[in-house]
Short mmCIF file of C-alpha atoms in Angstrom, two decimals:
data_model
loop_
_atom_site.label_atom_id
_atom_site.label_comp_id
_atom_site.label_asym_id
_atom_site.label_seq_id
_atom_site.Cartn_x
_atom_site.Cartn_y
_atom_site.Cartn_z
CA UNK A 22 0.00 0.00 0.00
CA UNK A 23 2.95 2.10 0.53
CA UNK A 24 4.08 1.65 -2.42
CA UNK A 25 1.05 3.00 -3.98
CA UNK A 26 0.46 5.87 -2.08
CA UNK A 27 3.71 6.67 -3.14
CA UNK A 28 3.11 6.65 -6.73
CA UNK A 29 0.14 8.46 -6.10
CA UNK A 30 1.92 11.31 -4.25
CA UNK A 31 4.61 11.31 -7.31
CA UNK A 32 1.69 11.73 -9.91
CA UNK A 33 0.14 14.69 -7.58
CA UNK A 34 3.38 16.15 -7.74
CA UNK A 35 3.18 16.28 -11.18
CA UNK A 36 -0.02 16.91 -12.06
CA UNK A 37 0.46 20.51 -9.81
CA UNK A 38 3.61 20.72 -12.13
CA UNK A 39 1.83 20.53 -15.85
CA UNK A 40 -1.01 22.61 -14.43
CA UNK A 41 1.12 25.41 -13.54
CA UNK A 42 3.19 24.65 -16.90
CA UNK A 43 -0.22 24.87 -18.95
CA UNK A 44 -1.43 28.02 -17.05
CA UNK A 45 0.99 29.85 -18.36
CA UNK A 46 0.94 28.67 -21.80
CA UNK A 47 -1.97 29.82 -22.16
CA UNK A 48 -1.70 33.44 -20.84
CA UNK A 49 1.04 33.18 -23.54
CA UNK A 50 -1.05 32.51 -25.67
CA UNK A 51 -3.15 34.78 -24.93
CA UNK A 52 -0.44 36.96 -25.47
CA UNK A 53 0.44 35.87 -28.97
CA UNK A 54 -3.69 36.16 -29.58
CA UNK A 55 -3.00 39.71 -28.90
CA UNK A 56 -0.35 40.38 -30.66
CA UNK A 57 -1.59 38.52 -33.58
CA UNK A 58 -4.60 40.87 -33.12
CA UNK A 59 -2.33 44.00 -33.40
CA UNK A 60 -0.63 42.71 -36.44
CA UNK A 61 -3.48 41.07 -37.88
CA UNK A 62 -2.18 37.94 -38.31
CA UNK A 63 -4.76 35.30 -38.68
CA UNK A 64 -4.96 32.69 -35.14
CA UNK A 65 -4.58 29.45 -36.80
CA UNK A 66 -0.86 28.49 -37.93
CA UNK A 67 -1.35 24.77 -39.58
CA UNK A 68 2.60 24.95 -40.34
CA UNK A 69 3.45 25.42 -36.19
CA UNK A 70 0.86 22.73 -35.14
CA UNK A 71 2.24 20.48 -37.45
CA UNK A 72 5.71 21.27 -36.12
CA UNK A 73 4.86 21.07 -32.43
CA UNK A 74 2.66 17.76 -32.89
CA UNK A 75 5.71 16.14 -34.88
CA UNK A 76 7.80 16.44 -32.25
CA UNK A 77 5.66 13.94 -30.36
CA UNK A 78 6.79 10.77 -32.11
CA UNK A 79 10.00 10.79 -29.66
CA UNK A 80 8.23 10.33 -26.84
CA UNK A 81 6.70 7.08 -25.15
CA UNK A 82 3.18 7.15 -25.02
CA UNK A 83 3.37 9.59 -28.63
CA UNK A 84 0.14 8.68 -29.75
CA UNK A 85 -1.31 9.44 -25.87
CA UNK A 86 0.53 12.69 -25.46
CA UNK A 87 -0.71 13.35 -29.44
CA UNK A 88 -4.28 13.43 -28.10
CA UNK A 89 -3.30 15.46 -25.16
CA UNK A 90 -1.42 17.88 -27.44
CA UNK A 91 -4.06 18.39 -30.13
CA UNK A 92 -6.98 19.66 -26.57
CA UNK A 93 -3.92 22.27 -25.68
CA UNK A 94 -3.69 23.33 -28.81
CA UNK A 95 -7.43 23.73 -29.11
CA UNK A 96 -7.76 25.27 -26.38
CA UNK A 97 -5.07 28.09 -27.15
CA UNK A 98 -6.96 28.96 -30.04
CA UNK A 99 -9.91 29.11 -28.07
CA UNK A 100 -8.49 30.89 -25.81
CA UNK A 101 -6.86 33.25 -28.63
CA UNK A 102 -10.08 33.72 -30.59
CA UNK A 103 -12.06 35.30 -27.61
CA UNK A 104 -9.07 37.45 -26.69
CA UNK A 105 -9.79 38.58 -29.87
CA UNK A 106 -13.37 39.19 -29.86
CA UNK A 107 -13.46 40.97 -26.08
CA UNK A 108 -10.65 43.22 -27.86
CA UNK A 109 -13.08 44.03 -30.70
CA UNK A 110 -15.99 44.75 -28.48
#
């Protein structure tokens, strides 16, 4: 059992770890949504996506952390999209 809880308190320690990580990627992204905004660059870059989702493959669990990748990157855009619109109301 002590074994598990151990495991368990390992995984909590990273869970707080990518949710502090992933908070701020996205209030960088909601950065780059505003500075695409003032440059009026469009929010979807197929060519970085593709980039960022290749590197992936040299990871265990690639096809795991794909899936994983694809709902942060979908959620930047999100995020992006109504930084956009609250700036053009």
């Amino acid at each position: 059992m002590d074994d598990l809880k151990t495991l368990r308190n390992e995984i909590d320690q990273l869970d707080d770890s990518i949710m502090k990580l992933l908070s701020k990627r996205f209030d960088l992204s909601i950065k780059v949504g505003n500075y695409k905004l003032l440059n009026n660059i469009q929010v979807t870059h197929d060519d970085r996506e593709k980039r960022i989702i290749s590197k992936i493959s040299k990871y265990s669990h690639s096809p795991s952390i794909e899936h994983v990748y694809k709902t942060i990157l979908q959620q930047s855009k999100s995020l992006q999209r109504r930084w956009l619109i609250c700036m053009v109301y």
